[in-house]
């Protein structure tokens, strides 16, 4: 499992960390609640009795997209919150491959203006990588 020593390892090794503690998986928040809860409360300015609610209704998203400034390229960063997978500090190589496969499947189902090409970080030809960098 993930240990408290692993959670603080980055801060122990590097003294320039903003927070210095990282959950390895969902269980870390429960197992190390005595450490994580006060840090999270202070960082987000919330009280100990605050609760989190999720609202996945995309109709409520308000944006300021300028239609005269079309998007040519975008990146989607998948960093956390996929049930069953460890978070960045505690994720195994097999779990990383599982996350990638899950996301490839999700991306393949995007249609219309959301459709695009998935480019893996490993196995990409240098010419393709450079073109993606240049297209930013």
PDB file of C-alpha atoms in Angstrom:
ATOM      1  CA  UNK A   1       0.000   0.000   0.000  1.00  0.00           C
ATOM      2  CA  UNK A   2       0.781   3.651  -0.027  1.00  0.00           C
ATOM      3  CA  UNK A   3       2.559   4.992   3.064  1.00  0.00           C
ATOM      4  CA  UNK A   4       2.798   8.377   4.737  1.00  0.00           C
ATOM      5  CA  UNK A   5       6.527   8.302   3.962  1.00  0.00           C
ATOM      6  CA  UNK A   6       5.693   8.015   0.254  1.00  0.00           C
ATOM      7  CA  UNK A   7       3.122  10.813   0.576  1.00  0.00           C
ATOM      8  CA  UNK A   8       5.749  13.263   1.865  1.00  0.00           C
ATOM      9  CA  UNK A   9       8.724  11.901  -0.114  1.00  0.00           C
ATOM     10  CA  UNK A  10       8.715  14.739  -2.653  1.00  0.00           C
ATOM     11  CA  UNK A  11       8.806  17.397   0.073  1.00  0.00           C
ATOM     12  CA  UNK A  12      11.567  15.546   1.900  1.00  0.00           C
ATOM     13  CA  UNK A  13      13.683  15.395  -1.244  1.00  0.00           C
ATOM     14  CA  UNK A  14      12.860  18.884  -2.600  1.00  0.00           C
ATOM     15  CA  UNK A  15      12.325  21.919  -0.377  1.00  0.00           C
ATOM     16  CA  UNK A  16      10.512  23.978  -3.012  1.00  0.00           C
ATOM     17  CA  UNK A  17       7.169  22.139  -2.980  1.00  0.00           C
ATOM     18  CA  UNK A  18       4.015  24.229  -2.688  1.00  0.00           C
ATOM     19  CA  UNK A  19       2.148  21.716  -0.550  1.00  0.00           C
ATOM     20  CA  UNK A  20       4.594  18.878   0.005  1.00  0.00           C
ATOM     21  CA  UNK A  21       2.196  15.984   0.516  1.00  0.00           C
ATOM     22  CA  UNK A  22       0.468  13.950  -2.152  1.00  0.00           C
ATOM     23  CA  UNK A  23      -2.170  11.238  -1.875  1.00  0.00           C
ATOM     24  CA  UNK A  24      -1.209   7.986  -3.548  1.00  0.00           C
ATOM     25  CA  UNK A  25      -4.776   6.777  -3.942  1.00  0.00           C
ATOM     26  CA  UNK A  26      -8.299   7.442  -2.710  1.00  0.00           C
ATOM     27  CA  UNK A  27      -7.653   5.477   0.481  1.00  0.00           C
ATOM     28  CA  UNK A  28      -4.824   7.874   1.410  1.00  0.00           C
ATOM     29  CA  UNK A  29      -7.379  10.571   2.164  1.00  0.00           C
ATOM     30  CA  UNK A  30      -9.104   8.287   4.657  1.00  0.00           C
ATOM     31  CA  UNK A  31      -6.065   6.504   6.125  1.00  0.00           C
ATOM     32  CA  UNK A  32      -4.117   9.741   6.621  1.00  0.00           C
ATOM     33  CA  UNK A  33      -7.133  12.001   7.301  1.00  0.00           C
ATOM     34  CA  UNK A  34      -5.518  13.421  10.446  1.00  0.00           C
ATOM     35  CA  UNK A  35      -2.763  14.833   8.227  1.00  0.00           C
ATOM     36  CA  UNK A  36      -4.608  15.547   4.956  1.00  0.00           C
ATOM     37  CA  UNK A  37      -7.812  17.114   6.294  1.00  0.00           C
ATOM     38  CA  UNK A  38      -6.258  20.175   7.987  1.00  0.00           C
ATOM     39  CA  UNK A  39      -4.006  20.800   4.979  1.00  0.00           C
ATOM     40  CA  UNK A  40      -6.909  20.557   2.525  1.00  0.00           C
ATOM     41  CA  UNK A  41      -9.097  22.768   4.709  1.00  0.00           C
ATOM     42  CA  UNK A  42      -6.427  25.453   4.976  1.00  0.00           C
ATOM     43  CA  UNK A  43      -5.491  25.303   1.282  1.00  0.00           C
ATOM     44  CA  UNK A  44      -9.109  25.600   0.097  1.00  0.00           C
ATOM     45  CA  UNK A  45     -10.285  27.833   2.945  1.00  0.00           C
ATOM     46  CA  UNK A  46     -13.052  25.447   3.961  1.00  0.00           C
ATOM     47  CA  UNK A  47     -14.367  24.379   7.325  1.00  0.00           C
ATOM     48  CA  UNK A  48     -13.986  20.851   8.731  1.00  0.00           C
ATOM     49  CA  UNK A  49     -17.678  20.165   8.153  1.00  0.00           C
ATOM     50  CA  UNK A  50     -17.622  21.198   4.461  1.00  0.00           C
ATOM     51  CA  UNK A  51     -18.891  18.625   1.973  1.00  0.00           C
ATOM     52  CA  UNK A  52     -18.074  18.179  -1.702  1.00  0.00           C
ATOM     53  CA  UNK A  53     -20.812  17.835  -4.280  1.00  0.00           C
ATOM     54  CA  UNK A  54     -20.338  16.939  -7.923  1.00  0.00           C
ATOM     55  CA  UNK A  55     -22.443  18.334 -10.727  1.00  0.00           C
ATOM     56  CA  UNK A  56     -21.747  16.803 -14.109  1.00  0.00           C
ATOM     57  CA  UNK A  57     -24.431  18.820 -15.958  1.00  0.00           C
ATOM     58  CA  UNK A  58     -22.526  20.260 -18.930  1.00  0.00           C
ATOM     59  CA  UNK A  59     -25.406  22.653 -19.586  1.00  0.00           C
ATOM     60  CA  UNK A  60     -24.322  24.639 -16.528  1.00  0.00           C
ATOM     61  CA  UNK A  61     -20.839  25.322 -17.878  1.00  0.00           C
ATOM     62  CA  UNK A  62     -20.418  28.981 -18.707  1.00  0.00           C
ATOM     63  CA  UNK A  63     -17.503  29.964 -20.892  1.00  0.00           C
ATOM     64  CA  UNK A  64     -16.063  32.896 -22.743  1.00  0.00           C
ATOM     65  CA  UNK A  65     -14.977  31.216 -25.959  1.00  0.00           C
ATOM     66  CA  UNK A  66     -14.356  33.661 -28.764  1.00  0.00           C
ATOM     67  CA  UNK A  67     -15.730  32.052 -31.962  1.00  0.00           C
ATOM     68  CA  UNK A  68     -13.352  34.163 -34.066  1.00  0.00           C
ATOM     69  CA  UNK A  69     -10.386  32.446 -32.365  1.00  0.00           C
ATOM     70  CA  UNK A  70     -10.705  28.802 -33.437  1.00  0.00           C
ATOM     71  CA  UNK A  71      -8.947  26.040 -31.523  1.00  0.00           C
ATOM     72  CA  UNK A  72      -6.422  24.182 -33.679  1.00  0.00           C
ATOM     73  CA  UNK A  73      -5.063  21.866 -31.034  1.00  0.00           C
ATOM     74  CA  UNK A  74      -5.696  20.974 -27.431  1.00  0.00           C
ATOM     75  CA  UNK A  75      -4.316  18.682 -24.782  1.00  0.00           C
ATOM     76  CA  UNK A  76      -6.287  16.764 -22.223  1.00  0.00           C
ATOM     77  CA  UNK A  77      -4.441  16.016 -19.015  1.00  0.00           C
ATOM     78  CA  UNK A  78      -5.700  13.077 -17.047  1.00  0.00           C
ATOM     79  CA  UNK A  79      -4.198  13.408 -13.624  1.00  0.00           C
ATOM     80  CA  UNK A  80      -6.563  11.933 -11.101  1.00  0.00           C
ATOM     81  CA  UNK A  81     -10.045  10.951 -10.053  1.00  0.00           C
ATOM     82  CA  UNK A  82     -10.498   7.763 -12.026  1.00  0.00           C
ATOM     83  CA  UNK A  83     -11.988   5.223  -9.662  1.00  0.00           C
ATOM     84  CA  UNK A  84      -9.865   2.114  -9.246  1.00  0.00           C
ATOM     85  CA  UNK A  85      -6.559   3.715 -10.222  1.00  0.00           C
ATOM     86  CA  UNK A  86      -3.859   5.162  -7.977  1.00  0.00           C
ATOM     87  CA  UNK A  87      -3.110   8.856  -8.014  1.00  0.00           C
ATOM     88  CA  UNK A  88       0.156  10.178  -9.463  1.00  0.00           C
ATOM     89  CA  UNK A  89       2.519   9.362  -6.567  1.00  0.00           C
ATOM     90  CA  UNK A  90       1.104   5.886  -5.986  1.00  0.00           C
ATOM     91  CA  UNK A  91       0.116   4.677  -9.434  1.00  0.00           C
ATOM     92  CA  UNK A  92       1.808   1.581 -10.805  1.00  0.00           C
ATOM     93  CA  UNK A  93       3.009   1.122 -14.372  1.00  0.00           C
ATOM     94  CA  UNK A  94       0.170  -1.333 -15.036  1.00  0.00           C
ATOM     95  CA  UNK A  95      -2.341   1.197 -13.708  1.00  0.00           C
ATOM     96  CA  UNK A  96      -0.855   3.917 -15.938  1.00  0.00           C
ATOM     97  CA  UNK A  97      -1.303   1.642 -18.937  1.00  0.00           C
ATOM     98  CA  UNK A  98      -4.860   0.944 -17.766  1.00  0.00           C
ATOM     99  CA  UNK A  99      -5.604   4.675 -17.522  1.00  0.00           C
ATOM    100  CA  UNK A 100      -4.193   5.232 -21.001  1.00  0.00           C
ATOM    101  CA  UNK A 101      -6.286   2.397 -22.443  1.00  0.00           C
ATOM    102  CA  UNK A 102      -9.400   3.699 -20.714  1.00  0.00           C
ATOM    103  CA  UNK A 103      -8.819   7.193 -22.059  1.00  0.00           C
ATOM    104  CA  UNK A 104      -8.067   5.949 -25.589  1.00  0.00           C
ATOM    105  CA  UNK A 105     -11.419   4.168 -25.542  1.00  0.00           C
ATOM    106  CA  UNK A 106     -13.173   7.332 -24.320  1.00  0.00           C
ATOM    107  CA  UNK A 107     -11.444   9.520 -26.916  1.00  0.00           C
ATOM    108  CA  UNK A 108     -12.417   7.099 -29.701  1.00  0.00           C
ATOM    109  CA  UNK A 109     -16.069   7.734 -28.824  1.00  0.00           C
ATOM    110  CA  UNK A 110     -15.834  11.509 -29.235  1.00  0.00           C
ATOM    111  CA  UNK A 111     -17.622  12.768 -32.338  1.00  0.00           C
ATOM    112  CA  UNK A 112     -18.101  15.978 -34.248  1.00  0.00           C
ATOM    113  CA  UNK A 113     -16.012  18.922 -33.128  1.00  0.00           C
ATOM    114  CA  UNK A 114     -14.779  16.893 -30.158  1.00  0.00           C
ATOM    115  CA  UNK A 115     -13.248  14.169 -32.347  1.00  0.00           C
ATOM    116  CA  UNK A 116      -9.523  14.158 -32.916  1.00  0.00           C
ATOM    117  CA  UNK A 117      -6.359  12.107 -32.991  1.00  0.00           C
ATOM    118  CA  UNK A 118      -4.814  10.575 -29.884  1.00  0.00           C
ATOM    119  CA  UNK A 119      -1.032  10.880 -29.706  1.00  0.00           C
ATOM    120  CA  UNK A 120       0.699   8.723 -27.072  1.00  0.00           C
ATOM    121  CA  UNK A 121       3.750  10.140 -25.338  1.00  0.00           C
ATOM    122  CA  UNK A 122       5.671   6.929 -25.954  1.00  0.00           C
ATOM    123  CA  UNK A 123       6.055   5.471 -29.406  1.00  0.00           C
ATOM    124  CA  UNK A 124       5.411   8.735 -31.216  1.00  0.00           C
ATOM    125  CA  UNK A 125       7.692   9.494 -34.152  1.00  0.00           C
ATOM    126  CA  UNK A 126       9.918  12.518 -33.520  1.00  0.00           C
ATOM    127  CA  UNK A 127       8.619  14.241 -36.659  1.00  0.00           C
ATOM    128  CA  UNK A 128       5.032  13.982 -35.375  1.00  0.00           C
ATOM    129  CA  UNK A 129       6.030  15.160 -31.884  1.00  0.00           C
ATOM    130  CA  UNK A 130       7.849  18.176 -33.278  1.00  0.00           C
ATOM    131  CA  UNK A 131       4.900  19.067 -35.522  1.00  0.00           C
ATOM    132  CA  UNK A 132       2.563  18.990 -32.520  1.00  0.00           C
ATOM    133  CA  UNK A 133       4.940  21.297 -30.623  1.00  0.00           C
ATOM    134  CA  UNK A 134       5.193  23.630 -33.600  1.00  0.00           C
ATOM    135  CA  UNK A 135       1.388  23.730 -34.026  1.00  0.00           C
ATOM    136  CA  UNK A 136       0.818  25.219 -30.587  1.00  0.00           C
TER     137      UNK A 136
END
